[in-house]
mmCIF file of C-alpha atoms in Angstrom:
data_model
loop_
_atom_site.group_PDB
_atom_site.id
_atom_site.type_symbol
_atom_site.label_atom_id
_atom_site.label_comp_id
_atom_site.label_asym_id
_atom_site.label_seq_id
_atom_site.Cartn_x
_atom_site.Cartn_y
_atom_site.Cartn_z
ATOM 1 C CA MET L 1 16.601 -9.256 -3.241
ATOM 2 C CA GLY L 2 13.852 -11.728 -2.408
ATOM 3 C CA ASP L 3 10.228 -10.532 -2.240
ATOM 4 C CA VAL L 4 10.484 -7.108 -3.873
ATOM 5 C CA ARG L 5 7.376 -4.967 -4.031
ATOM 6 C CA GLN L 6 6.562 -1.381 -4.852
ATOM 7 C CA GLY L 7 4.331 1.170 -3.223
ATOM 8 C CA GLY L 8 3.569 4.829 -3.036
ATOM 9 C CA CYS L 9 1.109 7.576 -2.274
ATOM 10 C CA LEU L 10 -2.450 8.028 -3.499
ATOM 11 C CA CYS L 11 -1.546 10.373 -6.367
ATOM 12 C CA GLY L 12 1.609 8.471 -7.426
ATOM 13 C CA ALA L 13 4.083 11.330 -6.906
ATOM 14 C CA ALA L 14 6.005 9.402 -4.239
ATOM 15 C CA ARG L 15 7.103 5.845 -5.015
ATOM 16 C CA TYR L 16 9.369 3.304 -3.361
ATOM 17 C CA GLU L 17 10.642 -0.246 -3.651
ATOM 18 C CA ILE L 18 10.876 -2.618 -0.681
ATOM 19 C CA ASP L 19 12.055 -6.176 -0.136
ATOM 20 C CA VAL L 20 9.679 -7.671 2.433
ATOM 21 C CA SER L 21 11.422 -11.026 2.739
ATOM 22 C CA ARG L 22 12.859 -9.933 6.122
ATOM 23 C CA HIS L 23 9.838 -7.939 7.347
ATOM 24 C CA GLU L 24 8.164 -7.583 10.717
ATOM 25 C CA THR L 25 4.756 -5.947 10.602
ATOM 26 C CA GLY L 26 2.856 -4.413 13.484
ATOM 27 C CA ASN L 27 0.215 -1.984 14.664
ATOM 28 C CA CYS L 28 1.136 1.144 16.609
ATOM 29 C CA HIS L 29 -1.631 2.521 18.827
ATOM 30 C CA CYS L 30 0.299 5.581 20.087
ATOM 31 C CA SER L 31 -1.513 8.909 20.073
ATOM 32 C CA LEU L 32 0.935 10.368 17.508
ATOM 33 C CA CYS L 33 0.182 7.603 14.986
ATOM 34 C CA GLN L 34 -3.533 8.024 15.647
ATOM 35 C CA LYS L 35 -3.279 11.752 14.915
ATOM 36 C CA HIS L 36 -0.989 11.263 11.903
ATOM 37 C CA THR L 37 -3.289 8.768 10.204
ATOM 38 C CA GLY L 38 -6.650 9.977 11.498
ATOM 39 C CA SER L 39 -7.293 6.358 12.389
ATOM 40 C CA ALA L 40 -7.275 4.027 15.404
ATOM 41 C CA TYR L 41 -3.688 2.889 14.709
ATOM 42 C CA LEU L 42 -0.928 2.796 12.108
ATOM 43 C CA THR L 43 0.156 -0.518 10.589
ATOM 44 C CA VAL L 44 3.781 -0.502 9.471
ATOM 45 C CA THR L 45 6.013 -3.107 7.969
ATOM 46 C CA CYS L 46 9.606 -2.841 9.127
ATOM 47 C CA VAL L 47 12.600 -3.975 7.084
ATOM 48 C CA PRO L 48 16.360 -3.413 7.224
ATOM 49 C CA ILE L 49 17.121 -0.001 5.688
ATOM 50 C CA ASP L 50 19.119 -1.678 2.898
ATOM 51 C CA ASP L 51 15.895 -3.414 1.770
ATOM 52 C CA PHE L 52 14.147 -0.088 1.077
ATOM 53 C CA LYS L 53 14.759 2.585 -1.550
ATOM 54 C CA TRP L 54 12.903 5.636 -2.776
ATOM 55 C CA LEU L 55 12.081 5.735 -6.479
ATOM 56 C CA SER L 56 10.647 9.245 -6.041
ATOM 57 C CA LYS L 57 10.959 10.611 -2.513
ATOM 58 C CA PRO L 58 8.059 12.606 -1.053
ATOM 59 C CA GLU L 59 8.622 16.276 -0.286
ATOM 60 C CA GLY L 60 6.693 16.228 2.982
ATOM 61 C CA ARG L 61 8.746 15.788 6.136
ATOM 62 C CA TYR L 62 7.490 16.365 9.669
ATOM 63 C CA ALA L 63 9.404 15.927 12.951
ATOM 64 C CA SER L 64 6.632 14.497 15.127
ATOM 65 C CA SER L 65 8.990 14.159 18.105
ATOM 66 C CA GLU L 66 12.645 14.714 18.916
ATOM 67 C CA HIS L 67 13.339 11.163 17.711
ATOM 68 C CA ALA L 68 10.985 10.675 14.754
ATOM 69 C CA ILE L 69 10.414 11.963 11.225
ATOM 70 C CA ARG L 70 7.265 11.219 9.256
ATOM 71 C CA ARG L 71 7.435 11.475 5.471
ATOM 72 C CA PHE L 72 4.316 12.180 3.446
ATOM 73 C CA CYS L 73 3.253 13.349 0.005
ATOM 74 C CA THR L 74 2.620 17.099 -0.084
ATOM 75 C CA GLN L 75 0.341 16.715 -3.114
ATOM 76 C CA CYS L 76 -2.163 14.168 -1.755
ATOM 77 C CA GLY L 77 -1.243 13.998 1.951
ATOM 78 C CA THR L 78 -0.574 10.267 2.118
ATOM 79 C CA PRO L 79 1.606 9.345 5.141
ATOM 80 C CA ILE L 80 4.285 6.913 3.911
ATOM 81 C CA THR L 81 7.142 6.338 6.372
ATOM 82 C CA TRP L 82 8.114 6.775 9.988
ATOM 83 C CA GLU L 83 11.856 7.166 10.634
ATOM 84 C CA SER L 84 13.454 7.114 14.077
ATOM 85 C CA SER L 85 16.911 8.046 15.284
ATOM 86 C CA ASP L 86 16.417 5.221 17.816
ATOM 87 C CA TYR L 87 16.219 2.701 14.935
ATOM 88 C CA PRO L 88 18.355 4.186 12.116
ATOM 89 C CA ASP L 89 18.880 0.810 10.418
ATOM 90 C CA ILE L 90 15.151 0.110 10.011
ATOM 91 C CA ALA L 91 12.699 1.390 7.389
ATOM 92 C CA ASN L 92 9.134 1.637 8.746
ATOM 93 C CA VAL L 93 6.604 1.856 5.924
ATOM 94 C CA GLY L 94 2.834 2.298 6.155
ATOM 95 C CA ILE L 95 1.488 -1.025 4.924
ATOM 96 C CA GLY L 96 -1.464 0.643 3.202
ATOM 97 C CA THR L 97 0.933 2.340 0.782
ATOM 98 C CA LEU L 98 2.134 -0.975 -0.659
ATOM 99 C CA ASP L 99 0.686 -1.897 -4.043
ATOM 100 C CA ASP L 100 0.452 -5.496 -2.764
ATOM 101 C CA CYS L 101 0.494 -6.255 0.962
ATOM 102 C CA SER L 102 -0.618 -9.872 0.609
ATOM 103 C CA GLY L 103 1.110 -12.349 2.877
ATOM 104 C CA LEU L 104 2.204 -9.756 5.448
ATOM 105 C CA THR L 105 0.807 -10.637 8.853
ATOM 106 C CA ILE L 106 0.674 -8.607 12.056
ATOM 107 C CA SER L 107 3.248 -10.000 14.518
ATOM 108 C CA HIS L 108 2.996 -7.362 17.249
ATOM 109 C CA GLU L 109 1.070 -4.370 18.554
ATOM 110 C CA ILE L 110 2.717 -1.514 20.462
ATOM 111 C CA TYR L 111 1.386 1.242 22.732
ATOM 112 C CA THR L 112 -1.671 -0.895 23.425
ATOM 113 C CA LYS L 113 -2.310 1.256 26.504
ATOM 114 C CA ASN L 114 -3.680 3.782 23.967
ATOM 115 C CA ARG L 115 -5.809 1.239 22.076
ATOM 116 C CA LEU L 116 -9.240 2.730 21.352
ATOM 117 C CA LYS L 117 -12.189 0.992 22.992
ATOM 118 C CA GLY L 118 -13.806 -1.457 20.623
ATOM 119 C CA VAL L 119 -10.559 -2.224 18.761
ATOM 120 C CA GLU L 120 -9.727 -5.828 19.580
ATOM 121 C CA PRO L 121 -6.157 -7.208 19.829
ATOM 122 C CA VAL L 122 -4.892 -9.099 16.788
ATOM 123 C CA PRO L 123 -5.054 -12.815 17.672
ATOM 124 C CA GLY L 124 -1.564 -14.266 18.109
ATOM 125 C CA ALA L 125 0.234 -10.896 17.937
ATOM 126 C CA ARG L 126 2.517 -9.874 20.813
ATOM 127 C CA GLN L 127 0.896 -7.109 22.848
ATOM 128 C CA MET L 128 3.116 -4.358 24.308
ATOM 129 C CA LYS L 129 1.713 -1.591 26.528
ATOM 130 C CA GLY L 130 4.603 0.689 25.571
ATOM 131 C CA GLY L 131 7.057 0.889 22.710
ATOM 132 C CA TYR L 132 8.697 -1.847 20.717
ATOM 133 C CA GLU L 133 10.426 -4.619 22.628
ATOM 134 C CA PRO L 134 12.680 -6.675 20.320
ATOM 135 C CA LEU L 135 12.145 -10.447 20.242
#
């Protein structure tokens, strides 16, 4: 492993370890992420599934669509991961749950058609009106 970091929920009940040396980080502006976070968008860092492991897995699990599962802590409510059957080999982790997110930059933004007014695009990040389009 290269750049191994840890993270978890607000209360510490759920913890994980992630190697971010092969990360891609982006903002999702879809309405589901807005509702899930209560914010304008969700920032996730994505790594190969082998670069992520639970140290203590959260009990909360919600199927937000037929293709996606969102894991969260049932004790404090922190949303932690987004898992998709469309991308089973990728771990998508809420960047705000990392203990140290330094050095991770936003490379792309998806579902920008749902971007809230007043939220500016990230300079230099690829902008996609719909879902993720691989490089």
